[in-house]
mmCIF file of C-alpha atoms in Angstrom:
data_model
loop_
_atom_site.group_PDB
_atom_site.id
_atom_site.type_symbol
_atom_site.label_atom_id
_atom_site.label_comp_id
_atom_site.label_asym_id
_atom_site.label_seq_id
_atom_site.Cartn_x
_atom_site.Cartn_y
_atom_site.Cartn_z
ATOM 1 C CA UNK A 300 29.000 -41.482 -144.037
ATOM 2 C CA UNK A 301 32.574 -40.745 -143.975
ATOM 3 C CA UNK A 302 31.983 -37.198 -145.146
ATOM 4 C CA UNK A 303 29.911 -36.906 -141.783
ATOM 5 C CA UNK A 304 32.894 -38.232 -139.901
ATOM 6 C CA UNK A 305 35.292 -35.832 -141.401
ATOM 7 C CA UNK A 306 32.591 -32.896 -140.297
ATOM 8 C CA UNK A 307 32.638 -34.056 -136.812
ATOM 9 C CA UNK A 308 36.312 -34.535 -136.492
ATOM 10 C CA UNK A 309 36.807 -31.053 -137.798
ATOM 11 C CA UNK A 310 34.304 -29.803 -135.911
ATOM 12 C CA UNK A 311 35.722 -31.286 -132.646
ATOM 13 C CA UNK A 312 39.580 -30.117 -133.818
ATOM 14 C CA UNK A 313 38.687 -26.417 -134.702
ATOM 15 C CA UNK A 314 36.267 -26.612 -131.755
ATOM 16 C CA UNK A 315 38.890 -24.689 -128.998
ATOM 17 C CA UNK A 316 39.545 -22.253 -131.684
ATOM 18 C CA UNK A 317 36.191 -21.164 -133.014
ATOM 19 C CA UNK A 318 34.612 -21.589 -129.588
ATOM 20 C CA UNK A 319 33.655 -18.627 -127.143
ATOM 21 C CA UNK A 320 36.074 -17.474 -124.081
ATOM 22 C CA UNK A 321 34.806 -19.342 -121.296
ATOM 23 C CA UNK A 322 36.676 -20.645 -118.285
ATOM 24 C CA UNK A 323 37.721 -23.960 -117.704
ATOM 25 C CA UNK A 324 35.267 -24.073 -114.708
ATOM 26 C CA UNK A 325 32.771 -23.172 -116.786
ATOM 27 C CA UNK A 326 33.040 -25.713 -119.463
ATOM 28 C CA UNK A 327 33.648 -28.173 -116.963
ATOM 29 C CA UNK A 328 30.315 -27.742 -115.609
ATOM 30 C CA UNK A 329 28.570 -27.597 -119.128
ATOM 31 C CA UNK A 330 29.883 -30.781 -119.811
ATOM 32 C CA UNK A 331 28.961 -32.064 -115.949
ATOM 33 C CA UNK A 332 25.515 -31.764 -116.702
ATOM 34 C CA UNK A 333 25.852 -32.845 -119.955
ATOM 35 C CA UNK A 334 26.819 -36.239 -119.417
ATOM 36 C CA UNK A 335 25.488 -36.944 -115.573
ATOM 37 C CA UNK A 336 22.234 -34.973 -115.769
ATOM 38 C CA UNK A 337 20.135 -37.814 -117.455
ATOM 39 C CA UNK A 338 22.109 -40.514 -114.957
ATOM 40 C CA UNK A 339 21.298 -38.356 -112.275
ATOM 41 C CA UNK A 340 17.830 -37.942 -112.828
ATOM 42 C CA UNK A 341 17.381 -41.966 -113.363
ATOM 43 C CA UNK A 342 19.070 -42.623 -110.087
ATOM 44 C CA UNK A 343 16.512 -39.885 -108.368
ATOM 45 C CA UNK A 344 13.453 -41.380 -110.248
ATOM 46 C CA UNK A 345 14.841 -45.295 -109.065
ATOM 47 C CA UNK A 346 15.458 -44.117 -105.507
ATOM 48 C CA UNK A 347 12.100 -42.869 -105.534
ATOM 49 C CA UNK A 348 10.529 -46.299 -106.609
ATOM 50 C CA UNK A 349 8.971 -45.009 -109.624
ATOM 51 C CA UNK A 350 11.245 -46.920 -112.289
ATOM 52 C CA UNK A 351 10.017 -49.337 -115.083
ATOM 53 C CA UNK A 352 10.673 -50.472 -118.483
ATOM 54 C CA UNK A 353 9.491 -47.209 -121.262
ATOM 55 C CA UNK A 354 10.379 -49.441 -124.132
ATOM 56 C CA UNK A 355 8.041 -51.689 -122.830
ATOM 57 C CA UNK A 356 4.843 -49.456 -121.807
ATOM 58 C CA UNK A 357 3.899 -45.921 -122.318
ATOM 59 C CA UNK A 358 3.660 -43.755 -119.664
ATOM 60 C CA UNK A 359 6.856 -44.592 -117.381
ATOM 61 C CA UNK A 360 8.719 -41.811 -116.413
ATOM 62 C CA UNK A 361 12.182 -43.066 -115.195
ATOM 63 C CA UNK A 362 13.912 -46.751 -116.507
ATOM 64 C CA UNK A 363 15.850 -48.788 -114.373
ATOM 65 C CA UNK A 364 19.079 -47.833 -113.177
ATOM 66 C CA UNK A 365 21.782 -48.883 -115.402
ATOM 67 C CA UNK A 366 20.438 -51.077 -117.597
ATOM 68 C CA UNK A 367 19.639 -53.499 -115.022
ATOM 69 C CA UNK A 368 16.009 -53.739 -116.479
ATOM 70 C CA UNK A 369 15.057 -56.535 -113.762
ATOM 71 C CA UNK A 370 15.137 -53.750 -111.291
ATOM 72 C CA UNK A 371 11.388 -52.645 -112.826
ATOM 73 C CA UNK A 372 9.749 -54.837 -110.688
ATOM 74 C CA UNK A 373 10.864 -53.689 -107.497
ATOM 75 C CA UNK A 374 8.643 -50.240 -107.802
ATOM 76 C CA UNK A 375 5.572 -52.254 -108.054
ATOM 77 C CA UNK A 376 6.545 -54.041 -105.127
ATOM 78 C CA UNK A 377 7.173 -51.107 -102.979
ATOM 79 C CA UNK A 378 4.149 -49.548 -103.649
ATOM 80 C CA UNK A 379 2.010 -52.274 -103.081
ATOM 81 C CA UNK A 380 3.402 -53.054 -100.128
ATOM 82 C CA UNK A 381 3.056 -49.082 -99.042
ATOM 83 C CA UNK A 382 -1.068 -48.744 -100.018
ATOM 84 C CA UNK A 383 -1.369 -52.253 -98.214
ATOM 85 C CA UNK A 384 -0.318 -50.302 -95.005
ATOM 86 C CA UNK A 385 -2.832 -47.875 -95.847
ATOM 87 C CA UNK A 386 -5.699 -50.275 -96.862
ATOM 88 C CA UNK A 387 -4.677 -52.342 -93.664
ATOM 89 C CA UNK A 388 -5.012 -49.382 -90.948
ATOM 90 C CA UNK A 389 -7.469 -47.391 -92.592
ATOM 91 C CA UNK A 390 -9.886 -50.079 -93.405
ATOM 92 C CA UNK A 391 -9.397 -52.516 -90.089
ATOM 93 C CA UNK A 392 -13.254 -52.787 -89.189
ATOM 94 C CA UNK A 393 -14.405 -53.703 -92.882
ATOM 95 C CA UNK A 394 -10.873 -56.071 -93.941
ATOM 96 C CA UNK A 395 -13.513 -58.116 -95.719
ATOM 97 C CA UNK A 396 -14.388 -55.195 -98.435
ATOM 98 C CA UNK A 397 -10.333 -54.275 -99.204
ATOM 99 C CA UNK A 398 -10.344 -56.396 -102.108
ATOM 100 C CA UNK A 399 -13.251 -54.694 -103.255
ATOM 101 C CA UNK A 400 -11.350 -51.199 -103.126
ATOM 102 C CA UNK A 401 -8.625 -52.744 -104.471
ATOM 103 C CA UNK A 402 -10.337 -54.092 -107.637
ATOM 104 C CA UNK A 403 -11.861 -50.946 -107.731
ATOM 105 C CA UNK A 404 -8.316 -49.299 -107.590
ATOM 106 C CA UNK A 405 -7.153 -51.167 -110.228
ATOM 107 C CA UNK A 406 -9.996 -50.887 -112.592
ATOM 108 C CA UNK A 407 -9.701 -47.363 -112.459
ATOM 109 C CA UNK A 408 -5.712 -47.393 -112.891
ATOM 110 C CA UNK A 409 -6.338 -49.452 -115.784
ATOM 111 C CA UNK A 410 -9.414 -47.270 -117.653
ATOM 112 C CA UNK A 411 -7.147 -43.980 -117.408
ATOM 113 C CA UNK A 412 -3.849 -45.099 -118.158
ATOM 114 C CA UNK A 413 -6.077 -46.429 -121.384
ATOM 115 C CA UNK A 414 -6.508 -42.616 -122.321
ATOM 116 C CA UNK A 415 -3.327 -40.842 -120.294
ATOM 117 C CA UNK A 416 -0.619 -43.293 -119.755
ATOM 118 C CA UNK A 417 1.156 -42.708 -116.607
ATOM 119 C CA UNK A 418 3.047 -44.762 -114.243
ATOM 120 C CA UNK A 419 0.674 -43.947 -111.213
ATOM 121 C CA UNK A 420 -1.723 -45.659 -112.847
ATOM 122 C CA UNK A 421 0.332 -48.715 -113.980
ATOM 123 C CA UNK A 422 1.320 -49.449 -109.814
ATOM 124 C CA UNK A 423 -2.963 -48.824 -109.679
ATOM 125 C CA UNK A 424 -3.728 -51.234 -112.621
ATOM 126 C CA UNK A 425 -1.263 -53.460 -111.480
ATOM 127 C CA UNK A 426 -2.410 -54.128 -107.416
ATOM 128 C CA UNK A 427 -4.613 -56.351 -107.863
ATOM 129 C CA UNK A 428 -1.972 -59.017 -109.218
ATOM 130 C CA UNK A 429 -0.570 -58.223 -105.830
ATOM 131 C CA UNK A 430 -3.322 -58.652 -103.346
ATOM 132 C CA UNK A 431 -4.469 -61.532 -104.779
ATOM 133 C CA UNK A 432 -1.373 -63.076 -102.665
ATOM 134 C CA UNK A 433 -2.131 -61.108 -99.728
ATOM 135 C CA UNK A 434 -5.725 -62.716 -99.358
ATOM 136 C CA UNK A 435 -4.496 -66.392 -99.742
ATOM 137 C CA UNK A 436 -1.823 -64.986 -96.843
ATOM 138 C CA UNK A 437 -4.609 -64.030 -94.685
ATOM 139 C CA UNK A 438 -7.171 -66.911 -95.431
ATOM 140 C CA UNK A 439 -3.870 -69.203 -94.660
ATOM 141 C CA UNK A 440 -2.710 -67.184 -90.936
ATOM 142 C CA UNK A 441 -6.620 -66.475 -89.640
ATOM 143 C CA UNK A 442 -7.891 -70.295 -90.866
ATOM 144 C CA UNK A 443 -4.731 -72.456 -91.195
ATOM 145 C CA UNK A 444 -6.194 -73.014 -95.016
ATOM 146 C CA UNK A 445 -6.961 -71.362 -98.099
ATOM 147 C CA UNK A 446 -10.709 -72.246 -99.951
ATOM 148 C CA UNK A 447 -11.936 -72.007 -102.761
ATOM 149 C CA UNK A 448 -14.638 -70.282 -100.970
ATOM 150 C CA UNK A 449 -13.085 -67.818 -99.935
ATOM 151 C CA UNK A 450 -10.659 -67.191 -102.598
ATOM 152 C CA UNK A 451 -13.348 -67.071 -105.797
ATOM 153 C CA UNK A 452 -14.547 -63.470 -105.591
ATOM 154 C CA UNK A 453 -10.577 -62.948 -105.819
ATOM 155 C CA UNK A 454 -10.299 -65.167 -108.711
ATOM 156 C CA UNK A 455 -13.216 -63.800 -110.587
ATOM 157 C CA UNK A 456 -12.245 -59.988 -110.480
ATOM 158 C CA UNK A 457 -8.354 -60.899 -111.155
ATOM 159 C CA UNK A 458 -10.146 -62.536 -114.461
ATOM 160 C CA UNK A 459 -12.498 -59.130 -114.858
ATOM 161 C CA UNK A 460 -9.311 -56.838 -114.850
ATOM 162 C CA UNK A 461 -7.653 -59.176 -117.263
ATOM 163 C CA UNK A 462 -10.879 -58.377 -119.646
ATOM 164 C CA UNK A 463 -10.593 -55.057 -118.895
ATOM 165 C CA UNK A 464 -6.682 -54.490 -120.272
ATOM 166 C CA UNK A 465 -7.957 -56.326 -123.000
ATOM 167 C CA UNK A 466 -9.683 -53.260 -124.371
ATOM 168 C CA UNK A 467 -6.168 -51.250 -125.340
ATOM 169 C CA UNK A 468 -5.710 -54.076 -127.482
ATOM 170 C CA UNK A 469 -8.875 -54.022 -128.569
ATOM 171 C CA UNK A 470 -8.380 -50.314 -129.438
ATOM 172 C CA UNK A 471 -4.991 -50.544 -130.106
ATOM 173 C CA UNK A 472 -5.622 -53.282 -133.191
ATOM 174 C CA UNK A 473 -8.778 -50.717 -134.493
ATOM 175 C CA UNK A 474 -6.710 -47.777 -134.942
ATOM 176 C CA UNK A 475 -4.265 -50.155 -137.148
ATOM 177 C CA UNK A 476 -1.813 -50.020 -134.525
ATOM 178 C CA UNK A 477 1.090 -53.053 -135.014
ATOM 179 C CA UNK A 478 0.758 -55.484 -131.871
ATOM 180 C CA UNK A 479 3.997 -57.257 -130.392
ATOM 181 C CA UNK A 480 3.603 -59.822 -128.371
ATOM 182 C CA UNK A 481 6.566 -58.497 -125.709
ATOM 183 C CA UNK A 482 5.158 -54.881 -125.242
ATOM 184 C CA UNK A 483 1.771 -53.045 -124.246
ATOM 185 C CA UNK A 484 -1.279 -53.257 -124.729
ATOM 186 C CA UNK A 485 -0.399 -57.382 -124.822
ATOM 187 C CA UNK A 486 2.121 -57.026 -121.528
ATOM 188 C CA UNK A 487 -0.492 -55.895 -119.422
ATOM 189 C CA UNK A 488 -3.219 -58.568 -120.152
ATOM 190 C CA UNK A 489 -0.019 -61.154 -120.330
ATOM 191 C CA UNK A 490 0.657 -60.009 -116.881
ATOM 192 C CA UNK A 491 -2.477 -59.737 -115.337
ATOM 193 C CA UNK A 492 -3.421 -63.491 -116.899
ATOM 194 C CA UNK A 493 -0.419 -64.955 -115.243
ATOM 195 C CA UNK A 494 -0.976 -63.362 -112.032
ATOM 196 C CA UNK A 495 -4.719 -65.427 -112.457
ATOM 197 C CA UNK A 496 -3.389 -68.580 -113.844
ATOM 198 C CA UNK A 497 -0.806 -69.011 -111.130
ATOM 199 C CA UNK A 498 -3.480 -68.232 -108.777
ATOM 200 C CA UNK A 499 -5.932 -70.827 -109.740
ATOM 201 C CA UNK A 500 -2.966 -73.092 -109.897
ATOM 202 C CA UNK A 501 -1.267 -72.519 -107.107
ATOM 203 C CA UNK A 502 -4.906 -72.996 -105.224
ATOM 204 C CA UNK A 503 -5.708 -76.614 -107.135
ATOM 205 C CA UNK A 504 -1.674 -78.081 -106.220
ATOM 206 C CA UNK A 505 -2.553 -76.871 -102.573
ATOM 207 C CA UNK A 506 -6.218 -78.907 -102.552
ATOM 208 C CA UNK A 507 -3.802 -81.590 -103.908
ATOM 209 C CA UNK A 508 -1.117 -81.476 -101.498
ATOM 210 C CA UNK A 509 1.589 -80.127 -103.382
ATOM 211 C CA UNK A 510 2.414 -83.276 -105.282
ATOM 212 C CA UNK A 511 6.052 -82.928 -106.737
ATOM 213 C CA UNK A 512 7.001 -79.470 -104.319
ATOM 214 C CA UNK A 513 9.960 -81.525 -102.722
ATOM 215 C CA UNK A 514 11.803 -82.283 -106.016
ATOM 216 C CA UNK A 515 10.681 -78.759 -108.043
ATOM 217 C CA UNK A 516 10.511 -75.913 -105.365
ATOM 218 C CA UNK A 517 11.436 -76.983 -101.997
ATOM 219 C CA UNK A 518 15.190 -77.459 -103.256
ATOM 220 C CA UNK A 519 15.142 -73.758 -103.544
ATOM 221 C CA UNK A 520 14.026 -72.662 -100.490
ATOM 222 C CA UNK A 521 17.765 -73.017 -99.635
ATOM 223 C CA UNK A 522 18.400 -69.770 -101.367
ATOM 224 C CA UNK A 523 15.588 -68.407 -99.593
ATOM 225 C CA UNK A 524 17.919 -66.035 -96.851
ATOM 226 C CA UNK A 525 19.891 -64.294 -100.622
ATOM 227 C CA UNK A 526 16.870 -64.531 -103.115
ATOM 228 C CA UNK A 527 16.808 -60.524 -103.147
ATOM 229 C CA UNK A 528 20.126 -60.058 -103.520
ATOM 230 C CA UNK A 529 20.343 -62.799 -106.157
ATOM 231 C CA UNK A 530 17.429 -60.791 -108.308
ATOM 232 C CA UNK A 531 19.055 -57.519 -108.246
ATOM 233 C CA UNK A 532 22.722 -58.429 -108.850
ATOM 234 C CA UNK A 533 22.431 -61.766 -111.364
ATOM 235 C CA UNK A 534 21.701 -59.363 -114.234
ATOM 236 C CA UNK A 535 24.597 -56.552 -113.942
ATOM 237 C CA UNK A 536 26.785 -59.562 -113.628
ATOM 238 C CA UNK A 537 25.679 -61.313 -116.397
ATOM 239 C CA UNK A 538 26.287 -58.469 -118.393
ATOM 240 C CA UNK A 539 29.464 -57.380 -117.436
ATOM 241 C CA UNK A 540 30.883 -61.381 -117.988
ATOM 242 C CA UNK A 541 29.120 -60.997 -121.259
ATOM 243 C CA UNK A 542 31.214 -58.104 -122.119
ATOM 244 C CA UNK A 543 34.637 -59.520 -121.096
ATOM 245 C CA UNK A 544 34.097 -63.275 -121.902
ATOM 246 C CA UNK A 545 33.693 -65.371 -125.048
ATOM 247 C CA UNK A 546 32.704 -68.445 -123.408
ATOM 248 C CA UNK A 547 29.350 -70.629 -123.953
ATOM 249 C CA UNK A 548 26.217 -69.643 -122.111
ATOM 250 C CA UNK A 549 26.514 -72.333 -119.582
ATOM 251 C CA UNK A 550 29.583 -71.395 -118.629
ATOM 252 C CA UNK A 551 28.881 -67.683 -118.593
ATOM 253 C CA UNK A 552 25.820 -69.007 -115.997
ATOM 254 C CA UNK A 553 27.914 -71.179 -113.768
ATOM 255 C CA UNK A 554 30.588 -68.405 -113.575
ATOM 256 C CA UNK A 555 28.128 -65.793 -112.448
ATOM 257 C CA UNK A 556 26.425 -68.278 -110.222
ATOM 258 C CA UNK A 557 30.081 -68.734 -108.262
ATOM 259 C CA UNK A 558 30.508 -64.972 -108.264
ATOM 260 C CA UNK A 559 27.080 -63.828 -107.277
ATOM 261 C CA UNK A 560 26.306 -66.231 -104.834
ATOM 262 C CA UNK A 561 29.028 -65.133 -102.443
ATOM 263 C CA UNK A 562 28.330 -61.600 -102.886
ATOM 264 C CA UNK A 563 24.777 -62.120 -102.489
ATOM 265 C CA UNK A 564 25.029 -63.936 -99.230
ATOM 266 C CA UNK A 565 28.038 -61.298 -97.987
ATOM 267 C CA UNK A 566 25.326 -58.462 -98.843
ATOM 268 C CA UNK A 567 21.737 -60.052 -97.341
ATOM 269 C CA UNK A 568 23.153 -62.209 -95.057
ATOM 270 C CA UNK A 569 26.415 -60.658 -93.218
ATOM 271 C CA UNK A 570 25.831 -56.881 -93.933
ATOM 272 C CA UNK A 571 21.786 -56.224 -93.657
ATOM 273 C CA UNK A 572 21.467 -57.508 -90.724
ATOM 274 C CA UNK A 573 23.716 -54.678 -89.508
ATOM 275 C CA UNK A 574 21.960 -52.264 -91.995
ATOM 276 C CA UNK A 575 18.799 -53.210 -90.273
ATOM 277 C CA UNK A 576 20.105 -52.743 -86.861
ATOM 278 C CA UNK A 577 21.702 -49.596 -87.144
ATOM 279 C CA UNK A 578 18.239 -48.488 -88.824
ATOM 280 C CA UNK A 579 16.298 -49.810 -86.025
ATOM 281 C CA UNK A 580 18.943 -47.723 -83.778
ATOM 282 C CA UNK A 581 18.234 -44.639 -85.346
ATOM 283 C CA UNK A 582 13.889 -44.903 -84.744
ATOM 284 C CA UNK A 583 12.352 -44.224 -81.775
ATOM 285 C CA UNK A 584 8.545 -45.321 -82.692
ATOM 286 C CA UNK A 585 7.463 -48.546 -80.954
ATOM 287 C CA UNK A 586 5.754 -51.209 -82.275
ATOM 288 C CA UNK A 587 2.311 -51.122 -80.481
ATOM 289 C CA UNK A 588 -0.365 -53.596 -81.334
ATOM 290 C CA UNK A 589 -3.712 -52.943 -83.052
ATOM 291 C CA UNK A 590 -7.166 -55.194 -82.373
ATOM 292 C CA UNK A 591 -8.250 -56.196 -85.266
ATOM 293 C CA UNK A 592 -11.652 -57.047 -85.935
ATOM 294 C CA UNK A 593 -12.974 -60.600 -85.253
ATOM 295 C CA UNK A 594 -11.321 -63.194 -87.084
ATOM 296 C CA UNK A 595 -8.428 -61.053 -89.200
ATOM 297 C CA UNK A 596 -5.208 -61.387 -87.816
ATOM 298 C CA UNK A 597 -3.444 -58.887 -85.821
ATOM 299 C CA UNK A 598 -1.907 -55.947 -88.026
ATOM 300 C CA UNK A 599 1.743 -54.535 -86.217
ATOM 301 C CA UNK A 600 1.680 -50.693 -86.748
ATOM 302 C CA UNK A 601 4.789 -48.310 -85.797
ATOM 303 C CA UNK A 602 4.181 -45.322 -83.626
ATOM 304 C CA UNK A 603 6.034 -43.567 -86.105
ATOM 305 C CA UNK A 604 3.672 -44.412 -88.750
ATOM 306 C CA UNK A 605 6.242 -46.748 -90.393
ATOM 307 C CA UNK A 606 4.545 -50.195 -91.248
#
């Protein structure tokens, strides 16, 4: 090991001697791309939405930003909420049969990220989980409840594509491939049965009147207006007090909690609402209304083609 280290130091102190004319400028730029290229590319491929965690899951094509692996989630979430717009324009007249396409979405997401793993077809595999929450939404705004009823076919195909990411286990554990609980082919199914258990539960505490929401839940509807900001800034802070603190874990939390609550209420509260005007400024689409058919709520749609 130390004969290794001596190499390198040599290497890198003999380096401007042994090493071709080249301009300053030139070497600068070597070493640019160097050391930003990969950052670069990462920021592109997170600006983009298409981030997630590849030591997770095969198939992802950019990780989040700086380390701060919580940001994962927040591709998902924009492409959900981006094929919902399609789905909920191109598919007014039959709103009944979008979970069907859905479902069907998802199983196929989830059959051919089984042979070519790809990220596409983890946001496919993964919508599902999603609209599951959009059809106790709609239920909720077009009949003031949610049923059983109504909910079930929902139910029964979130527990079908469950049994369907089962299979890469399945064929994961026959080619003598070593199973951890934390990563693929077990995250998927992991995911895809919580999105179904917290569906079936959150259905059965509603039918019950949500006994115990006012001491577990409703206290934290106060952090409602910052919740966003809290998700993507609690981890880079955590990290950084990590770094420069040697203090216990509680009061590594509570001194993140007094420095990212502030900055997450200056950033969602204070400054987006200025973001969002200035936005709103800059379009000229109006919001016209569409008539949906009987019985679905009415769906908002920009001119511009902006949900």
């Amino acid at each position: 090991m130390r004969g290794w280290g001596a190499a390198a130091t040599a290497r890198v102190v003999d380096n401007p001697i042994n090493m071709p004319d080249e301009s300053a400028s030139a070497r600068s730029r070597k070493r640019f791309v160097q050391l930003y290229a990969p950052a670069v590319g990462q920021l592109a491929g997170n600006l983009l939405m298409l981030q997630d965690v590849s030591s997770l899951k095969p198939g992802v094509w950019f990780d989040p930003f700086g380390g701060n692996a919580p940001l994962w989630s927040l591709s998902y979430e924009w492409w959900f909420y981006m094929m919902f717009f399609v789905l909920a324009t191109r598919l007014q007249r039959s709103a009944s049969s979008q979970k069907y396409v859905v479902f069907a979405l998802s199983l196929t997401g989830c059959a051919i990220y089984q042979r070519f793993p790809n990220q596409l077809c983890l946001f496919l595999g993964y919508f599902l989980t999603w609209w599951a929450g959009a059809e106790c939404a709609r239920e909720y705004v077009d009949r003031g409840a949610v049923t059983w009823r109504r909910q079930s076919p929902t139910v029964l195909m979130l527990g079908l594509l469950c049994v369907a990411w089962t299979t890469g286990i399945v064929v994961a554990h026959h080619h003598g491939v070593h199973l951890r609980w934390g990563t693929a082919p077990i995250l998927q199914v992991r995911h895809v049965g919580a999105a179904l258990l917290l569906l079936t539960a959150g259905i059965t505490w509603y039918k019950l009147r949500f006994p115990g929401f006012r001491f577990t839940f409703g206290p934290l509807a106060a952090l409602g207006p910052v919740s966003y900001a809290l998700y993507v800034l609690h981890y880079p802070v955590l990290a950084y007090l990590s770094a420069v603190t040697h203090v216990s874990s509680i009061a590594r939390l509570l001194l993140a909690m007094a420095l990212v609550l502030p900055l997450a209420y200056l950033l969602e509260v204070r400054a987006q609402p200025r973001i969002n005007a200035w936005f709103s400024g800059l379009s000229s689409g109006r919001t016209r209304r569409v008539q949906p058919p009987q019985g679905e709520p009415l769906t908002a749609v920009m001119d511009s083609g902006t949900p």
